[in-house]
Tab-separated table of C-alpha atoms in Angstrom:
chain	number	residue	atom	x	y	z
A	246	MET	CA	-8.011	31.658	1.830
A	247	ALA	CA	-8.085	29.437	4.920
A	248	VAL	CA	-4.929	28.182	6.631
A	249	PHE	CA	-5.151	24.516	7.593
A	250	ASP	CA	-5.785	23.962	11.307
A	251	PRO	CA	-6.373	20.357	12.409
A	252	ALA	CA	-8.409	21.546	15.392
A	253	VAL	CA	-10.845	23.229	13.010
A	254	HIS	CA	-10.686	21.245	9.796
A	255	LEU	CA	-10.354	17.634	10.973
A	256	ALA	CA	-13.068	15.588	12.670
A	257	TYR	CA	-11.454	12.138	12.725
A	258	GLU	CA	-13.057	9.094	14.279
A	259	ALA	CA	-11.600	5.629	13.694
A	260	PRO	CA	-13.517	3.308	11.344
A	261	LYS	CA	-15.551	0.708	13.186
A	262	HIS	CA	-15.237	-2.063	10.616
A	263	HIS	CA	-13.265	-3.072	7.556
A	264	LEU	CA	-13.148	-5.688	4.825
A	265	SER	CA	-10.043	-7.841	4.973
A	266	MET	CA	-8.164	-9.125	1.956
A	267	ALA	CA	-9.281	-12.618	2.963
A	268	ASP	CA	-12.933	-11.441	3.094
A	269	ILE	CA	-12.819	-10.641	-0.624
A	270	GLY	CA	-10.829	-13.691	-1.655
A	271	LEU	CA	-7.457	-11.952	-2.007
A	272	GLY	CA	-5.771	-13.128	1.174
A	273	HIS	CA	-3.140	-14.977	-0.846
A	274	LEU	CA	-1.605	-11.767	-2.202
A	275	LYS	CA	1.580	-10.320	-0.725
A	276	THR	CA	0.381	-6.992	0.639
A	277	LEU	CA	1.328	-4.497	3.311
A	278	SER	CA	-1.722	-5.195	5.455
A	279	SER	CA	-4.612	-7.605	5.865
A	280	VAL	CA	-7.027	-4.647	5.493
A	281	ALA	CA	-8.615	-4.359	2.049
A	282	CYS	CA	-10.932	-1.396	2.645
A	283	THR	CA	-12.334	0.349	5.697
A	284	ASP	CA	-15.920	1.330	6.266
A	285	PRO	CA	-16.488	5.083	5.808
A	286	PHE	CA	-15.283	7.119	8.793
A	287	PRO	CA	-15.330	10.840	9.715
A	288	LEU	CA	-12.140	12.653	8.677
A	289	MET	CA	-12.933	16.259	7.677
A	290	SER	CA	-15.180	18.789	9.382
A	291	LEU	CA	-17.677	20.756	7.306
A	292	GLU	CA	-15.355	23.754	7.672
A	293	GLY	CA	-12.547	21.646	6.238
A	294	VAL	CA	-14.657	20.547	3.274
A	295	LYS	CA	-15.669	24.138	2.552
A	296	ALA	CA	-12.035	25.272	2.656
A	297	LEU	CA	-11.025	22.498	0.246
A	298	ARG	CA	-13.807	23.344	-2.177
A	299	GLU	CA	-12.968	27.036	-2.078
A	300	GLU	CA	-9.425	26.144	-3.094
A	301	ILE	CA	-9.977	23.390	-5.670
A	302	PHE	CA	-12.790	25.161	-7.516
A	303	ALA	CA	-10.797	28.382	-7.874
A	304	LYS	CA	-10.529	29.486	-11.500
A	305	PRO	CA	-6.757	28.817	-11.924
A	306	ILE	CA	-7.148	25.180	-10.864
A	307	VAL	CA	-10.294	24.485	-12.866
A	308	GLU	CA	-8.812	26.068	-15.998
A	309	ASN	CA	-5.301	24.601	-15.779
A	310	PHE	CA	-5.658	21.192	-14.105
A	311	HIS	CA	-8.887	19.800	-15.554
A	312	MET	CA	-8.465	16.618	-17.589
A	313	LYS	CA	-10.387	13.769	-19.197
A	314	HIS	CA	-8.804	10.411	-19.986
A	315	ALA	CA	-9.516	6.720	-20.490
A	316	LEU	CA	-10.251	5.985	-16.820
A	317	ALA	CA	-12.139	9.105	-15.772
A	318	LYS	CA	-14.260	11.684	-17.566
A	319	CYS	CA	-13.469	14.555	-15.227
A	320	GLN	CA	-10.495	14.994	-12.893
A	321	LEU	CA	-8.500	17.801	-11.348
A	322	ARG	CA	-4.937	16.786	-10.477
A	323	GLY	CA	-1.364	18.024	-10.203
A	324	TYR	CA	-2.196	21.369	-8.582
A	325	ALA	CA	-0.620	20.829	-5.142
A	326	PRO	CA	1.304	22.372	-3.544
A	327	ASP	CA	1.850	25.414	-5.813
A	328	PHE	CA	-1.814	26.194	-6.519
A	329	ALA	CA	-3.338	24.482	-3.467
A	330	PRO	CA	-1.453	25.228	-0.224
A	331	PHE	CA	-4.433	24.259	1.967
A	332	THR	CA	-4.685	20.852	0.287
A	333	ALA	CA	-0.952	20.273	0.630
A	334	ALA	CA	-0.959	21.347	4.291
A	335	LEU	CA	-3.906	19.042	5.030
A	336	TRP	CA	-2.318	15.889	3.625
A	337	THR	CA	1.187	16.513	4.966
A	338	HIS	CA	0.119	17.479	8.502
A	339	PRO	CA	1.116	14.918	11.162
A	340	ASP	CA	-2.448	14.746	12.529
A	341	THR	CA	-3.920	13.846	9.135
A	342	ILE	CA	-1.198	11.291	8.447
A	343	LYS	CA	-1.729	9.818	11.919
A	344	ALA	CA	-5.484	9.515	11.310
A	345	CYS	CA	-5.029	7.807	7.934
A	346	SER	CA	-2.369	5.509	9.378
A	347	GLU	CA	-4.573	4.513	12.306
A	348	ALA	CA	-7.489	3.804	9.984
A	349	ALA	CA	-5.254	1.661	7.758
A	350	GLY	CA	-3.638	-0.123	10.681
A	351	MET	CA	-0.054	0.792	9.754
A	352	ASP	CA	2.206	3.850	9.526
A	353	LEU	CA	1.865	5.584	6.166
A	354	VAL	CA	3.204	8.674	4.385
A	355	PRO	CA	1.914	10.439	1.243
A	356	ILE	CA	3.570	9.020	-1.847
A	357	MET	CA	4.611	12.356	-3.438
A	358	PRO	CA	3.328	15.941	-3.864
A	359	TYR	CA	1.637	15.333	-7.231
A	360	GLU	CA	-0.729	12.862	-5.557
A	361	LEU	CA	-1.857	15.181	-2.755
A	362	GLY	CA	-5.564	15.257	-3.323
A	363	HIS	CA	-6.615	14.769	-6.923
A	364	ILE	CA	-10.331	15.286	-7.554
A	365	ASN	CA	-12.823	12.950	-9.233
A	366	VAL	CA	-15.950	14.761	-10.413
A	367	GLN	CA	-19.398	13.664	-11.476
A	368	ALA	CA	-21.599	16.696	-12.130
A	369	LYS	CA	-24.898	16.506	-13.959
A	370	GLU	CA	-24.478	19.999	-15.397
A	371	GLY	CA	-20.717	19.874	-15.931
A	372	LEU	CA	-17.666	21.047	-14.010
A	373	GLU	CA	-18.504	24.692	-14.615
A	374	SER	CA	-21.770	24.285	-12.688
A	375	LEU	CA	-20.048	23.365	-9.442
A	376	GLY	CA	-20.070	26.010	-6.764
A	377	ARG	CA	-17.841	26.144	-3.740
A	378	ASP	CA	-20.719	25.471	-1.357
A	379	PRO	CA	-20.929	21.731	-0.607
A	380	LEU	CA	-24.524	22.126	0.600
A	381	PRO	CA	-26.438	23.627	-2.346
A	382	PRO	CA	-30.249	23.498	-2.456
A	383	LEU	CA	-31.431	19.912	-2.802
A	384	PRO	CA	-32.666	18.665	-6.177
A	385	ALA	CA	-36.375	19.169	-6.783
A	386	LEU	CA	-36.942	15.443	-7.197
A	387	VAL	CA	-35.900	13.320	-4.223
A	388	ARG	CA	-36.320	9.581	-4.508
A	389	SER	CA	-36.619	7.423	-1.428
A	390	GLU	CA	-34.418	4.393	-0.801
A	391	SER	CA	-37.490	2.210	-1.386
A	392	ASP	CA	-38.085	3.576	-4.885
A	393	ASP	CA	-37.105	0.738	-7.229
A	394	SER	CA	-37.879	2.627	-10.417
A	395	SER	CA	-35.032	2.888	-12.881
A	396	ASP	CA	-34.143	5.212	-15.726
A	397	ASP	CA	-31.509	4.252	-18.270
A	398	ASP	CA	-30.656	7.930	-18.746
A	399	THR	CA	-29.760	8.539	-15.117
A	400	PRO	CA	-26.065	8.990	-14.267
A	401	GLU	CA	-25.872	5.878	-12.080
A	402	ALA	CA	-25.210	3.907	-15.283
A	403	GLU	CA	-21.924	5.753	-15.801
A	404	GLU	CA	-18.852	5.125	-13.683
A	405	VAL	CA	-17.000	8.090	-12.199
A	406	VAL	CA	-13.734	6.142	-12.513
A	407	HIS	CA	-13.687	2.925	-14.553
A	408	TRP	CA	-12.359	-0.434	-13.322
A	409	HIS	CA	-8.672	-0.148	-12.486
A	410	ILE	CA	-5.895	-1.076	-10.055
A	411	ASP	CA	-4.068	1.818	-8.404
A	412	SER	CA	-0.424	2.613	-8.981
A	413	TYR	CA	0.283	3.015	-5.264
A	414	PRO	CA	-0.359	0.759	-2.243
A	415	TRP	CA	-2.846	2.824	-0.210
A	416	VAL	CA	-5.419	5.461	-1.049
A	417	CYS	CA	-7.634	7.728	1.060
A	418	VAL	CA	-10.890	8.845	-0.601
A	419	VAL	CA	-12.834	11.741	0.978
A	420	MET	CA	-16.362	12.784	0.011
A	421	LEU	CA	-16.619	16.536	-0.644
A	422	SER	CA	-20.290	16.593	-1.680
A	423	ASP	CA	-23.549	16.626	0.214
A	424	ALA	CA	-24.560	12.959	0.140
A	425	SER	CA	-27.771	13.318	2.150
A	426	THR	CA	-29.984	12.491	-0.856
A	427	MET	CA	-27.358	10.707	-2.931
A	428	MET	CA	-28.065	7.223	-4.186
A	429	GLY	CA	-25.339	5.007	-5.595
A	430	GLY	CA	-21.862	6.540	-5.473
A	431	ASP	CA	-20.357	3.505	-3.782
A	432	THR	CA	-17.052	1.772	-4.533
A	433	ALA	CA	-17.149	-1.646	-6.206
A	434	LEU	CA	-14.362	-4.142	-5.457
A	435	GLU	CA	-13.683	-7.260	-7.509
A	436	GLY	CA	-12.934	-10.216	-5.262
A	437	GLY	CA	-10.581	-13.070	-5.979
A	438	ASP	CA	-13.561	-15.274	-6.848
A	439	GLY	CA	-14.927	-12.728	-9.325
A	440	LYS	CA	-17.650	-11.598	-6.919
A	441	ILE	CA	-18.305	-7.852	-6.665
A	442	TYR	CA	-18.202	-6.340	-3.193
A	443	ARG	CA	-19.575	-2.860	-2.556
A	444	VAL	CA	-18.393	-0.280	-0.023
A	445	ARG	CA	-21.117	2.262	0.600
A	446	GLY	CA	-20.429	5.866	-0.319
A	447	PRO	CA	-19.216	8.127	2.491
A	448	GLN	CA	-21.096	11.094	3.935
A	449	ILE	CA	-19.729	14.580	3.409
A	450	GLY	CA	-16.309	14.864	5.060
A	451	TRP	CA	-16.091	11.098	5.568
A	452	ALA	CA	-13.385	8.905	4.044
A	453	VAL	CA	-12.348	5.337	3.293
A	454	MET	CA	-8.849	3.832	3.283
A	455	MET	CA	-8.186	1.131	0.698
A	456	GLN	CA	-5.266	-0.964	-0.542
A	457	GLY	CA	-6.110	-0.066	-4.108
A	458	LYS	CA	-2.848	-1.391	-5.546
A	459	TYR	CA	-4.037	-4.952	-5.027
A	460	ILE	CA	-7.788	-4.697	-5.724
A	461	ASN	CA	-9.526	-4.113	-9.029
A	462	HIS	CA	-12.095	-1.443	-8.191
A	463	MET	CA	-14.426	1.173	-9.626
A	464	ALA	CA	-15.979	4.429	-8.397
A	465	CYS	CA	-19.668	3.992	-9.188
A	466	GLY	CA	-21.818	6.826	-10.416
A	467	ALA	CA	-24.350	8.522	-8.136
A	468	TRP	CA	-27.806	9.880	-8.767
A	469	ASN	CA	-30.422	11.951	-6.968
A	470	ALA	CA	-27.745	14.539	-6.259
A	471	ARG	CA	-26.314	17.423	-8.257
A	472	GLU	CA	-22.743	16.167	-7.938
A	473	ARG	CA	-20.352	13.563	-6.600
A	474	VAL	CA	-16.962	15.109	-5.796
A	475	THR	CA	-14.246	13.105	-4.039
A	476	MET	CA	-10.639	13.887	-3.152
A	477	VAL	CA	-8.105	11.060	-3.463
A	478	THR	CA	-4.649	10.952	-1.861
A	479	SER	CA	-2.165	8.089	-2.231
A	480	PHE	CA	0.153	6.661	0.430
A	481	ARG	CA	2.995	4.196	0.917
A	482	ALA	CA	4.463	2.575	4.023
A	483	LYS	CA	6.455	4.980	6.202
A	484	ASP	CA	8.995	2.240	6.980
A	485	SER	CA	11.300	2.332	3.951
A	486	SER	CA	12.339	-1.281	4.525
A	487	LEU	CA	8.818	-2.540	3.783
A	488	LEU	CA	7.433	-3.547	0.411
A	489	ASP	CA	6.942	-0.693	-2.043
A	490	ASP	CA	5.733	-2.059	-5.365
A	491	SER	CA	4.382	1.258	-6.648
A	492	THR	CA	4.272	1.896	-10.379
A	493	LEU	CA	3.204	4.738	-12.678
A	494	ARG	CA	0.928	2.509	-14.730
A	495	THR	CA	-2.460	4.124	-14.164
A	496	ILE	CA	-1.379	7.719	-13.574
A	497	ARG	CA	1.103	8.281	-16.426
A	498	ILE	CA	-1.784	8.905	-18.830
A	499	CYS	CA	-3.276	11.640	-16.658
A	500	SER	CA	-0.187	13.455	-15.370
A	501	ASP	CA	2.374	15.980	-16.504
A	502	VAL	CA	5.229	13.538	-17.090
A	503	ASN	CA	7.921	16.137	-16.415
A	504	ASP	CA	6.518	16.726	-12.938
A	505	ILE	CA	5.630	13.132	-12.160
A	506	TYR	CA	8.965	11.693	-13.335
A	507	TYR	CA	10.906	14.236	-11.259
A	508	GLN	CA	8.861	13.461	-8.148
A	509	TRP	CA	8.985	9.716	-8.834
A	510	ALA	CA	12.784	9.747	-9.117
A	511	SER	CA	13.100	11.934	-6.014
A	512	TYR	CA	10.949	9.798	-3.737
A	513	ARG	CA	12.503	6.552	-4.956
A	514	LEU	CA	16.049	7.829	-4.407
A	515	LYS	CA	15.114	9.128	-0.955
A	516	LEU	CA	13.617	5.759	-0.031
A	517	LEU	CA	16.706	3.956	-1.296
A	518	SER	CA	18.968	6.292	0.654
A	519	GLU	CA	17.019	5.422	3.811
A	520	ARG	CA	17.375	1.718	3.071
A	521	PHE	CA	21.126	1.985	2.470
A	522	GLN	CA	21.653	4.067	5.597
A	523	GLY	CA	19.598	1.579	7.591
A	524	LYS	CA	21.593	-1.386	6.295
A	525	TYR	CA	24.880	0.416	7.000
A	526	ASP	CA	23.790	1.191	10.572
A	527	GLN	CA	22.707	-2.413	11.044
A	528	ILE	CA	26.105	-3.696	9.932
A	529	GLN	CA	27.935	-1.291	12.223
A	530	ASP	CA	25.765	-2.307	15.178
A	531	LYS	CA	26.484	-5.972	14.526
A	532	LYS	CA	30.206	-5.255	14.275
A	533	HIS	CA	30.311	-3.447	17.620
A	534	ALA	CA	28.168	-6.113	19.280
A	535	ALA	CA	30.468	-8.891	18.000
A	536	GLY	CA	33.584	-7.399	19.562
A	537	LEU	CA	37.117	-7.096	18.239
A	538	GLN	CA	37.589	-10.783	17.434
A	539	ALA	CA	34.837	-10.752	14.868
A	540	ALA	CA	35.604	-7.282	13.571
A	541	GLY	CA	36.067	-7.248	9.827
A	542	LYS	CA	34.849	-10.829	9.273
A	543	PHE	CA	32.319	-10.526	6.466
A	544	THR	CA	30.484	-13.792	7.017
A	545	ASP	CA	30.171	-13.258	10.791
A	546	ILE	CA	29.039	-9.638	10.651
A	547	ILE	CA	26.925	-9.461	7.490
A	548	GLY	CA	26.322	-12.938	6.115
A	549	LYS	CA	27.097	-13.501	2.448
A	550	ASP	CA	23.780	-14.966	1.323
A	551	ASP	CA	21.639	-12.496	3.273
A	552	PHE	CA	23.625	-9.535	1.994
A	553	LYS	CA	23.473	-10.682	-1.619
A	554	GLU	CA	19.713	-11.184	-1.339
A	555	TRP	CA	19.287	-7.674	0.096
A	556	VAL	CA	21.407	-6.111	-2.641
A	557	SER	CA	19.428	-8.016	-5.274
A	558	GLU	CA	16.191	-6.558	-3.902
A	559	GLN	CA	17.582	-3.030	-4.156
A	560	ILE	CA	18.717	-3.651	-7.725
A	561	LYS	CA	15.200	-4.771	-8.642
A	562	TYR	CA	13.757	-1.656	-6.976
A	563	LEU	CA	16.151	0.603	-8.865
A	564	GLN	CA	15.410	-1.236	-12.122
A	565	MET	CA	11.670	-0.687	-11.648
A	566	THR	CA	12.347	2.960	-10.859
A	567	MET	CA	14.047	3.299	-14.245
A	568	ASP	CA	11.588	1.138	-16.185
A	569	GLU	CA	8.610	3.281	-15.148
A	570	ILE	CA	10.175	6.339	-16.808
A	571	VAL	CA	9.248	5.739	-20.440
């Protein structure tokens, strides 16, 4: 089994373009960034894709972490880090996090271990037919882009993941299949005016960054290819003082609740501890800067209204943390 090495397994180049929230009619929403979704950009080398496939299609993962639910017909999730050390090392490495952050235009961190690289699968012959080689022999029939013929029985009529809004602010989606003959397989975004915007499917090893928490979107089916396999990892802002309106809404139905609730509680408490430490440090800095005459004066050092507003925000965050555990 390969050991993750960014020099070997990453091939990052910054995206050249992106759709903004304003571009798709959602500029009025309170979000972390003005970026809605990037164009596809190189992230993984072919060696990196092969190493991921070798790990995720191993028998223990396929047998124990395969699931079907209301949003997706075939997923693998919840296997990292115990069953997938390469996957976990990839998404927690500083170079990968730096690449995803640069593409998104802000500093990000993975949301929690359970969300390190779940897999969405579309396979004409079923999950069991998938090999570890991302470059299998091409299908016998190869349609050209100019071929307008349609077939109601082809898999492009079926979504890989149905319309949904993500539970977490940011997501990185990486293509792990040979897309050289693939048609379809793009991501559809619903704009604020009801218009559907499409982000073309990435090439093998390429990725997109998207603020999926704020955009209704769908992973469209592909055709003219044996498979469409993508890896999805979720992120939040690294700065704990920034907005974190994550929920468990869309992932509770497809997760081991014992694992996800433990990790949810852990990350939320850690984030709160960072916020409280930051506020304490801020108060102490203001006290020292004010000098002895102002020392101990609540209104001069902290400010009653500002402090009460901050505390209220933390109470709401803690309440949501509890409410999502059902």
